[in-house]
Short mmCIF file of C-alpha atoms in Angstrom, two decimals:
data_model
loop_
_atom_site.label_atom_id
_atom_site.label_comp_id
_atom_site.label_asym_id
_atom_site.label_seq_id
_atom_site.Cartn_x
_atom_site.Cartn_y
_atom_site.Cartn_z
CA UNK G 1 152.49 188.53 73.53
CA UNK G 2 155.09 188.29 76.46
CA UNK G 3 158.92 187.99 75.91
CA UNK G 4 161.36 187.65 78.72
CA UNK G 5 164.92 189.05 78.07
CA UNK G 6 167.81 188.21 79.37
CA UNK G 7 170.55 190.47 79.54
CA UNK G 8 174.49 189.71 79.95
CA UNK G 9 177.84 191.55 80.72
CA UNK G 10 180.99 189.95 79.97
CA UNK G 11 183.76 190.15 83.01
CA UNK G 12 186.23 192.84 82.49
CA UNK G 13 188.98 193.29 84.74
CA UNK G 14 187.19 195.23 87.66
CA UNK G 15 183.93 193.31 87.36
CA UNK G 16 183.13 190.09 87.03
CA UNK G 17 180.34 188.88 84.49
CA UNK G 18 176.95 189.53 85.62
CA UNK G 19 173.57 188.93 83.98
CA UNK G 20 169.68 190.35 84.20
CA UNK G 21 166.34 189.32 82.60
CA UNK G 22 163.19 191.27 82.06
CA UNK G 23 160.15 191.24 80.12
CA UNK G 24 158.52 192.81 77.04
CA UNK G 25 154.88 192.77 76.91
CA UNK G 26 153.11 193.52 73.48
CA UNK G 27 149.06 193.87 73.68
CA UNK G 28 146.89 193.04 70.62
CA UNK G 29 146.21 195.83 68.50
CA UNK G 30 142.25 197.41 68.97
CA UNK G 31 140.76 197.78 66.03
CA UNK G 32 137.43 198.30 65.07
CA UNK G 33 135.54 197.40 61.77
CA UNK G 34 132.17 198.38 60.73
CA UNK G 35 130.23 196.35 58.09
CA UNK G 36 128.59 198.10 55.45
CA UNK G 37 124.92 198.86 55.12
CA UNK G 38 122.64 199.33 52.03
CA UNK G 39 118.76 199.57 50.85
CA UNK G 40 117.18 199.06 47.77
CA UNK G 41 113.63 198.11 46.65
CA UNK G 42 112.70 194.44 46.03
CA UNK G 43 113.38 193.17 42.95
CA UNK G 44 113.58 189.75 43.74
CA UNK G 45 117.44 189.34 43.75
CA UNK G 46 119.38 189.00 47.17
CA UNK G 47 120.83 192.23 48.67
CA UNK G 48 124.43 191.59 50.23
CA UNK G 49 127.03 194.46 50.99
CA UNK G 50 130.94 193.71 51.19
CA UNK G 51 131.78 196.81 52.02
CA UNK G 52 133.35 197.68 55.66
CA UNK G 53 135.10 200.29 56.86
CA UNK G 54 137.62 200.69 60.11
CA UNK G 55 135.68 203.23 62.27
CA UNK G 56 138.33 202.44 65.54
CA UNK G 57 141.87 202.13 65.98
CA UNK G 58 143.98 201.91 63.10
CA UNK G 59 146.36 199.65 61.52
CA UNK G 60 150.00 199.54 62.87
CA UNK G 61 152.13 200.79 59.94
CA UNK G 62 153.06 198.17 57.16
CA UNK G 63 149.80 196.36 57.90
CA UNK G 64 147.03 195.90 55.19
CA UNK G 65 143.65 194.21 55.71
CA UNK G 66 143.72 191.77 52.84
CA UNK G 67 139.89 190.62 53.49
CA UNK G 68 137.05 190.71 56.26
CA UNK G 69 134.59 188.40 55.48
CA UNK G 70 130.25 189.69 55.33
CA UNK G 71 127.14 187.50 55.80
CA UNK G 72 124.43 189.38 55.36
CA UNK G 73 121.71 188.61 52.60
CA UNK G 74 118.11 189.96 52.18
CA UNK G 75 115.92 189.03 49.43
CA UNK G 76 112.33 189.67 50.29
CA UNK G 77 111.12 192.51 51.77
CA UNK G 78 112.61 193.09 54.96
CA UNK G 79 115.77 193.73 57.43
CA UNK G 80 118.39 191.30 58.02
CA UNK G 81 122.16 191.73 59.98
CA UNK G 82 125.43 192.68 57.60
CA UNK G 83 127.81 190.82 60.07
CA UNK G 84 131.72 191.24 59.42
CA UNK G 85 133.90 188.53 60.70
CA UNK G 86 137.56 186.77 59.72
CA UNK G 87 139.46 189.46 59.21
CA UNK G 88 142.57 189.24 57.61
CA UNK G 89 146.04 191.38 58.15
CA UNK G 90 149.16 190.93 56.30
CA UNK G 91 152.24 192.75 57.19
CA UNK G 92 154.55 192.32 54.03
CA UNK G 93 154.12 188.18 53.31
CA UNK G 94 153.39 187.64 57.18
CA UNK G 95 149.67 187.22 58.58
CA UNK G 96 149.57 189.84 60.90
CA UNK G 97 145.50 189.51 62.41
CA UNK G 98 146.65 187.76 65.41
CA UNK G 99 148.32 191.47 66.35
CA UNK G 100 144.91 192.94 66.49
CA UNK G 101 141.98 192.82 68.69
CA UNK G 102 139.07 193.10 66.16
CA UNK G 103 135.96 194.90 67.60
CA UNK G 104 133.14 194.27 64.91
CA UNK G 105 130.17 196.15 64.21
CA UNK G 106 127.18 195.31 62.27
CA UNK G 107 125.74 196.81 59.08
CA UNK G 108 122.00 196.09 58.45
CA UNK G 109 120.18 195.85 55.01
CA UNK G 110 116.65 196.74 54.11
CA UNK G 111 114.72 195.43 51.68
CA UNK G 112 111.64 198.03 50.87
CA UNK G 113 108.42 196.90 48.93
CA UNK G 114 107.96 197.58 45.12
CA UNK G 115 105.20 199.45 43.99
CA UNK G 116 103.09 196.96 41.90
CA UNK G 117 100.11 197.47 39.64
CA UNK G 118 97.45 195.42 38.19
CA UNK G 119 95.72 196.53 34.98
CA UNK G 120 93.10 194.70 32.65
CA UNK G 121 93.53 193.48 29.00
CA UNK G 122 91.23 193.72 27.04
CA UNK G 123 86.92 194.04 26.80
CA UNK G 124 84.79 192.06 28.35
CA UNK G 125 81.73 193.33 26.55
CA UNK G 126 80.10 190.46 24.72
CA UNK G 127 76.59 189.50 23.24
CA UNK G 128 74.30 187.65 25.14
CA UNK G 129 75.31 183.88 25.27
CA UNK G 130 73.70 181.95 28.26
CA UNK G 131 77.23 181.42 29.88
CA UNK G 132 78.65 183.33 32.68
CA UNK G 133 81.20 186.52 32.16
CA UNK G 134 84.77 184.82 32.59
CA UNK G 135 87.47 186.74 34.87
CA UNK G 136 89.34 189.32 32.80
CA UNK G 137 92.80 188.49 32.16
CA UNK G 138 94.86 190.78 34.15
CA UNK G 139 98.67 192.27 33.80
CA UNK G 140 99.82 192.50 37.26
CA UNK G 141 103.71 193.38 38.85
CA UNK G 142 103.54 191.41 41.85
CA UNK G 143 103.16 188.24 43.31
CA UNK G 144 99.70 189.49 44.30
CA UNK G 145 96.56 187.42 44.28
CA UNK G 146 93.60 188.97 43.14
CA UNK G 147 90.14 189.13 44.32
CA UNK G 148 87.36 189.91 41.74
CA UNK G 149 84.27 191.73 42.41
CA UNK G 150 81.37 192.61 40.08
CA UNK G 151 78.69 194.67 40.00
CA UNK G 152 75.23 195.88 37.85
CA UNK G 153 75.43 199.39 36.38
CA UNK G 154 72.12 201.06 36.54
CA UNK G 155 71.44 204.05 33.93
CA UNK G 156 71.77 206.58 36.63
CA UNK G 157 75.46 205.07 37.35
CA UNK G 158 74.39 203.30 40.69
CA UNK G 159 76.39 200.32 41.50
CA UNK G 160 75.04 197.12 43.06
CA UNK G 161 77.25 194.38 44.03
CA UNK G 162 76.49 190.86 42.60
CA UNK G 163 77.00 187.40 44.42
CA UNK G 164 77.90 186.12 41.20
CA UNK G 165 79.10 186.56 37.57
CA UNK G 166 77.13 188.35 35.54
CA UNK G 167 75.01 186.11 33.08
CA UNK G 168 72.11 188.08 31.88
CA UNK G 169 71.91 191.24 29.44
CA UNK G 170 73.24 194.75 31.49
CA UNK G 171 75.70 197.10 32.02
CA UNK G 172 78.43 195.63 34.51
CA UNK G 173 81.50 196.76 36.33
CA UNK G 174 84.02 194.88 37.28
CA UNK G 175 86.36 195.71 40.31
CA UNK G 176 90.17 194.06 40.07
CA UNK G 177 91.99 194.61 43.78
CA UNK G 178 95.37 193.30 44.88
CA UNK G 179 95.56 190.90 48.45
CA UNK G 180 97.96 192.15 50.22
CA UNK G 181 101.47 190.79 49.95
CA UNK G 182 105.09 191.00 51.82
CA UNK G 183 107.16 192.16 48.70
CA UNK G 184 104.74 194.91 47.24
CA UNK G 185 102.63 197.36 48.23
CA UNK G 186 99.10 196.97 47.54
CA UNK G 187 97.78 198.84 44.35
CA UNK G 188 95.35 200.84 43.22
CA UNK G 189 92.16 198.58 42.30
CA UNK G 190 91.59 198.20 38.38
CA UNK G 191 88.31 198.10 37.14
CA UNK G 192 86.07 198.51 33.61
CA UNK G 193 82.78 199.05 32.60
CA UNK G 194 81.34 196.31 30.40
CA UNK G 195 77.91 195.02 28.91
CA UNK G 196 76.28 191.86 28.14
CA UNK G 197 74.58 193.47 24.85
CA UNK G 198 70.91 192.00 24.47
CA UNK G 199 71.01 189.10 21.27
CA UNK G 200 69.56 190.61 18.20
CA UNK G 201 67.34 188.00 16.29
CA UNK G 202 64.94 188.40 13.77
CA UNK G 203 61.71 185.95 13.34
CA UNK G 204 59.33 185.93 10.09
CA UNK G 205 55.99 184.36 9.91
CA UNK G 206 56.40 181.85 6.97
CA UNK G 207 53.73 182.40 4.55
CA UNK G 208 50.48 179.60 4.45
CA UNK G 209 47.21 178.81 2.47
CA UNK G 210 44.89 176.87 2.06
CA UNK G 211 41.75 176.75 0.48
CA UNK G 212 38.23 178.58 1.20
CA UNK G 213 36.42 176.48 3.45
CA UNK G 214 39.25 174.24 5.03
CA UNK G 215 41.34 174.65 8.23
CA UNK G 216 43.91 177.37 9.09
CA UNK G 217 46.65 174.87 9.29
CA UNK G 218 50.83 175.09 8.88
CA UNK G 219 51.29 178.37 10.80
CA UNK G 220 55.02 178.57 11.64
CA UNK G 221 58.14 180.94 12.33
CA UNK G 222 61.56 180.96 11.24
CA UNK G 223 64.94 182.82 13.00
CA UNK G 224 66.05 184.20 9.66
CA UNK G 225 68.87 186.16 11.30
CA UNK G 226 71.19 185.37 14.23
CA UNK G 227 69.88 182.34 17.11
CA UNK G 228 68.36 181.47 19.67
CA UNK G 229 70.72 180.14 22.46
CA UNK G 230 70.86 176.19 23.59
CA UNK G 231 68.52 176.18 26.39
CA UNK G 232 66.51 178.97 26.10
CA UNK G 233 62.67 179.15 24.89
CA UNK G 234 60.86 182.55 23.65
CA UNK G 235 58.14 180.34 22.84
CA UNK G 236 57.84 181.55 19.15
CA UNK G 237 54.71 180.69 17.68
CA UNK G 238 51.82 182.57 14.64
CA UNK G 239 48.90 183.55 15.09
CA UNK G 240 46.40 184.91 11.45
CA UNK G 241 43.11 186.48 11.46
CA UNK G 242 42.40 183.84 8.29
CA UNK G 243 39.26 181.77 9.22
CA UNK G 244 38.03 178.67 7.96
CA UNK G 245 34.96 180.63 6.85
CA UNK G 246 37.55 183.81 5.33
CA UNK G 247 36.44 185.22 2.12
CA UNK G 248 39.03 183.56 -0.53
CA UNK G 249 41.63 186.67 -0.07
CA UNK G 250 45.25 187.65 2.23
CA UNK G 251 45.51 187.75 5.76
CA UNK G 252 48.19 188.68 8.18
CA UNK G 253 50.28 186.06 10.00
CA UNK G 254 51.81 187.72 13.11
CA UNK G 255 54.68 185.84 15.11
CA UNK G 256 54.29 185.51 18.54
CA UNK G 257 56.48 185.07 21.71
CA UNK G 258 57.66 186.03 24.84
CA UNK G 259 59.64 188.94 25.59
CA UNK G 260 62.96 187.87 27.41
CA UNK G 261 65.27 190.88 28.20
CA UNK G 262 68.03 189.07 26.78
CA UNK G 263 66.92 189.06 23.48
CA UNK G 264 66.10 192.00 20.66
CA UNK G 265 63.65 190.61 18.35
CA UNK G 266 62.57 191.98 15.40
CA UNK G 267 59.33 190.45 14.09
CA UNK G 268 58.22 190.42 10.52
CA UNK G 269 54.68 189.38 9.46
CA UNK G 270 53.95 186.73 6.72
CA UNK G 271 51.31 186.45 4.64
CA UNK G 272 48.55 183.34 4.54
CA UNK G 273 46.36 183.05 1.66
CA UNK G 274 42.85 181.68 1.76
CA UNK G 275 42.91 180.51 -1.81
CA UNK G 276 39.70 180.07 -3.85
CA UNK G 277 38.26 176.12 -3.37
CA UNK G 278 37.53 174.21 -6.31
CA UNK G 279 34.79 174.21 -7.62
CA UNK G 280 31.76 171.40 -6.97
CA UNK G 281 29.81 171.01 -9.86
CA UNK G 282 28.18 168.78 -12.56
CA UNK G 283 27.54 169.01 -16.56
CA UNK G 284 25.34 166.60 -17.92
CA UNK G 285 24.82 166.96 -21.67
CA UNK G 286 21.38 165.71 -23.88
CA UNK G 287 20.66 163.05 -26.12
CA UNK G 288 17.01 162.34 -27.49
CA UNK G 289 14.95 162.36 -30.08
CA UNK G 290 13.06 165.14 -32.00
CA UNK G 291 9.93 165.62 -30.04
CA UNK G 292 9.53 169.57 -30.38
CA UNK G 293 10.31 170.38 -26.58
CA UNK G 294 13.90 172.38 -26.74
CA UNK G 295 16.56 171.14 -24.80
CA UNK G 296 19.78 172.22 -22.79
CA UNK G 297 22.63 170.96 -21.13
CA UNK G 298 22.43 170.77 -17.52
CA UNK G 299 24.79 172.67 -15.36
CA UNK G 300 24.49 172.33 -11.57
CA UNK G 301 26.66 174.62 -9.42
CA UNK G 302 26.76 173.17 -5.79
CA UNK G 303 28.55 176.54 -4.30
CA UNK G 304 26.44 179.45 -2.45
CA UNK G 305 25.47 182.28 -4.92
CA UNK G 306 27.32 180.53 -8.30
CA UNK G 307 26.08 182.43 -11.38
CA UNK G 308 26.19 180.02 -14.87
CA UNK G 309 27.22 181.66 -18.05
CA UNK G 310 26.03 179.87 -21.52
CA UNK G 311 27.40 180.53 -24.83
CA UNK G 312 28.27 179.42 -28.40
CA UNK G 313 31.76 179.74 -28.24
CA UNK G 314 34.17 179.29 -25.78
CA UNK G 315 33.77 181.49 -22.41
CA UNK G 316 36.99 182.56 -20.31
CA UNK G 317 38.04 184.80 -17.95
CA UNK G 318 38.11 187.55 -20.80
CA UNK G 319 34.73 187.19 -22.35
CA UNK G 320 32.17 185.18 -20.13
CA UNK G 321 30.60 188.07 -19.30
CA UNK G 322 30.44 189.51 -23.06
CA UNK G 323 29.73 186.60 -24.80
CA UNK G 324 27.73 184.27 -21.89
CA UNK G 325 24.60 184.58 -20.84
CA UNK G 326 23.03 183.29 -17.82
CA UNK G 327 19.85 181.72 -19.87
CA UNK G 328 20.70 178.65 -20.41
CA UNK G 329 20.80 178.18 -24.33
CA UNK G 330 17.83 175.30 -25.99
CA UNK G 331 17.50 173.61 -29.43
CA UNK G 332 14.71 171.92 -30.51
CA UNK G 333 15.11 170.93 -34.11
CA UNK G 334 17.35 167.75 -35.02
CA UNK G 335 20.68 168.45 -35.05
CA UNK G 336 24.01 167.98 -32.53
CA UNK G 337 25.13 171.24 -30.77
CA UNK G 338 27.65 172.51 -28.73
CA UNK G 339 26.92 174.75 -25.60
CA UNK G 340 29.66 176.19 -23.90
CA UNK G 341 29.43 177.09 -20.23
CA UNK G 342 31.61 179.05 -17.57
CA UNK G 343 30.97 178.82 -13.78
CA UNK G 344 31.69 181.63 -11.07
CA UNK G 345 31.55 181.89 -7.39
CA UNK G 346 32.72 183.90 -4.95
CA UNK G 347 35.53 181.90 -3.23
CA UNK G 348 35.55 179.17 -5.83
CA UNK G 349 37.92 178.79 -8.95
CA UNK G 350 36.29 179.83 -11.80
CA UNK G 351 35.41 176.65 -13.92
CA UNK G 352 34.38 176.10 -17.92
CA UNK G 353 33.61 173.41 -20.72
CA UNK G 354 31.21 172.62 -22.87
CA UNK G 355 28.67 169.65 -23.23
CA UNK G 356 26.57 168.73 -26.31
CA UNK G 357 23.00 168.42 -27.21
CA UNK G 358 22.29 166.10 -29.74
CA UNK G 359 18.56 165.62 -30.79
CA UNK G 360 17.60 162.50 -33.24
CA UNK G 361 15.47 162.93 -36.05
CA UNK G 362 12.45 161.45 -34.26
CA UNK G 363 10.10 158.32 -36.18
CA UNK G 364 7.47 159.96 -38.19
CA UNK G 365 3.96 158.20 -37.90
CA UNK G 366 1.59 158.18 -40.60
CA UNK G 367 -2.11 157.19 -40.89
CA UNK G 368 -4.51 156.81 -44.11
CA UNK G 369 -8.11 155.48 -44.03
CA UNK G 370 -9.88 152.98 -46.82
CA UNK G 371 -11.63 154.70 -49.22
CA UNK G 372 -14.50 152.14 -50.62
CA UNK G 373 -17.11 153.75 -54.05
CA UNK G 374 -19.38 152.69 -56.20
CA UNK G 375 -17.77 152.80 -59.60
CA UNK G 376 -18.63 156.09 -61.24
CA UNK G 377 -16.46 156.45 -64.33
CA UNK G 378 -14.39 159.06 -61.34
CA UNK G 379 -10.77 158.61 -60.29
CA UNK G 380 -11.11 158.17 -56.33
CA UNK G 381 -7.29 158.43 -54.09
CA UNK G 382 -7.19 158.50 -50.42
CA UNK G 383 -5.36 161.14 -47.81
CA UNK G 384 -2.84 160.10 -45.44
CA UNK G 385 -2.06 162.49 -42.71
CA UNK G 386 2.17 162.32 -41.73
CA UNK G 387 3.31 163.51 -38.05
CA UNK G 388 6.16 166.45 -39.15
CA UNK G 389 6.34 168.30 -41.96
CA UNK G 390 6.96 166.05 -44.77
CA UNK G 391 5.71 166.25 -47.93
CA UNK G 392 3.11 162.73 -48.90
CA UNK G 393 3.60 161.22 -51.80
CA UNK G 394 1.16 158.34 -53.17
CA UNK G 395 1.91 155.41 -55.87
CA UNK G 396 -1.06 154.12 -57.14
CA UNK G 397 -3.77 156.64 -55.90
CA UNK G 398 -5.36 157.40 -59.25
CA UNK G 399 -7.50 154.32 -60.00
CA UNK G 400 -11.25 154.33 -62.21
CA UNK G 401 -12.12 151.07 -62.87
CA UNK G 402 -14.08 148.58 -59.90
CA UNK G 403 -11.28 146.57 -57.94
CA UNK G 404 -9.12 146.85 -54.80
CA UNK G 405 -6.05 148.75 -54.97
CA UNK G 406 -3.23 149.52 -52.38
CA UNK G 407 -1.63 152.93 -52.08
CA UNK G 408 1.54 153.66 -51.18
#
């Protein structure tokens, strides 16, 4: 500041009093302080600096800067002013920064950008399942968005970028890469090679029959290991080389469908069965009287090419051929008999039974003729002739004397 002084001399006894004034002039201290500066790589947290330093003039001796006040701040990437302002002197107890002509000079802080990274967790390999690949789930240091990007593998390593997500059975790769972004640098893409693997299902012709002579009927296929996704249709169906007209016997049943690239199928053949039909026959036995002719049962096969067996005893599977014969077996006398029978055709179940033959002693018929003489002292008898072989007997067929007798 300015201070005018005033000076006095007292009178003495040569001089009288006299007086003067002048003035003192103090300037403000220069001074000059320098806010401090700093870097560091973004972290997210605010960069500020107190530090300052006196890089002119100096302090007058006593003095101490008690403060100096910095306003600089810098979170996100980037440079921003350190400014220094208010400083503060005290000289013992007394504020002294009015003595001082403060020069101030800015610091600057940087903010640089972190290196960031993106990487991918986990596999996105999968079996085929109709739905679309989903984004990988990515770990990623940065407030980066990310862009994804996929593309088909071919064997020979070729890449060909798709439009969309992968759906269908392949080999795939995936490309992960980082927008760019104020805080971080962009990072190195991240990327893996994945496959839809093709769906493995297995399909088995489910065995049929039915009998020689009728229609190939409940052909079919069953999935009898893993499925057949919602939605989509191989159009599984069987197809046999039985006929309606196929020797009684086994055939092949062979599944059928069409081959889809997203599907491994392994196909097992079944087995249909032409069984042998039943047989269509009739057995009528016999029942008449004696009358000399012989007689059978009769056995009428209605299938092509059937071959009868007869026999006394019971014919099977075992013995029709040992103890059958293909004559049919008679009897003429009287009597009731058993014939046994057994039935084969080719194609046809094998049938057998018996039937009876019963023949009735038949009426037997017999004729005599009058005999009329001249009594002659002679015993005269009459002949009757009998149909069969019975032995005639008479009553009263020995008579002499004249007179009419009846014989019996």
């Amino acid at each position: 500041g300015i201070y005018t002084v005033k000076a006095t001399a007292g009178e003495t006894g040569d001089y009288n009093s006299a007086s003067a004034e002048a003035e003192i002039t103090v300037t403000a201290r220069p001074i000059t302080i320098s806010a401090g500066s700093a870097t560091k790589v973004y972290d997210g947290n605010s960069l500020t600096e107190s530090s300052y330093t006196v890089t002119g003039g100096s302090l007058a001796e006593g003095d101490i800067i008690e403060s100096v006040k910095l306003t600089g701040s810098q979170t996100d990437a980037g440079t921003c002013d350190n400014a220094a302002s208010e400083l503060s002197v005290k000289h013992g107890s007394e504020n002294a920064e009015n003595s001082y002509s403060v020069t101030y000079k800015k610091g600057t802080l940087i903010v640089t950008q972190a290196n960031g990274s993106i990487s991918i967790s986990g596999d996105l390999s999968k079996d085929y399942d109709r739905e679309i690949v989903h984004d990988p789930v990515c770990i990623k240091s940065g407030d980066y968005s990310l862009k994804y990007t996929y593309f088909r593998v071919s064997d020979n390593g070729t890449r060909t970028e798709l439009a969309a997500k992968p759906v269908n059975a392949g080999k795939y790769a995936v490309v992960v890469s980082a927008q760019a972004t104020n805080n971080y640098k962009v990072p190195e893409n991240a990327e893996q090679i994945f496959s839809i693997r093709t769906r493995e299902i297995t399909i088995k012709a489910v065995d049929a029959s039915s009998s020689y002579g009728k229609d190939i009927s409940n052909l079919s296929v069953s999935v009898i290991s893993g499925n057949i996704c919602e939605g989509d249709d191989l159009k599984i169906s069987a197809v046999t080389n039985a006929r309606k007209s196929s020797p009684a016997g086994t055939y092949i049943i062979s599944p059928n469908y069409v081959p889809d690239s997203n599907y491994r199928v392994t196909a097992i053949n079944g087995t249909y069965t032409v069984l042998d039909a039943d047989a269509q026959y009739n057995v009528t036995g016999y029942a008449g009287k004696y009358d000399e002719a012989p007689h059978s049962i009769s056995v009428n096969a209605l299938m092509p090419g059937a071959v009868i067996y007869y026999g006394t005893e019971q014919l099977n599977d075992a013995n029709f051929s040992t103890e059958g014969k293909t004559a049919a077996i008679s009897y003429t006398d009287a009597g009731t008999y058993k014939v046994y029978y057994y039935i084969k055709s080719d194609n046809y179940r094998s049938v057998s039974g018996n039937a009876e033959v019963t023949i009735g002693k038949a009426d037997a018929v017999m004729t005599a003729e009058n005999v009329t003489a001249v009594y002659d002292g002679q015993i005269h008898k009459i002949t009757a002739f009998a149909t069969g072989d019975g032995i005639v007997s008479y009553q009263n067929n020995d008579n002499t004397e004249p007179g009419t007798y009846t014989v019996t």
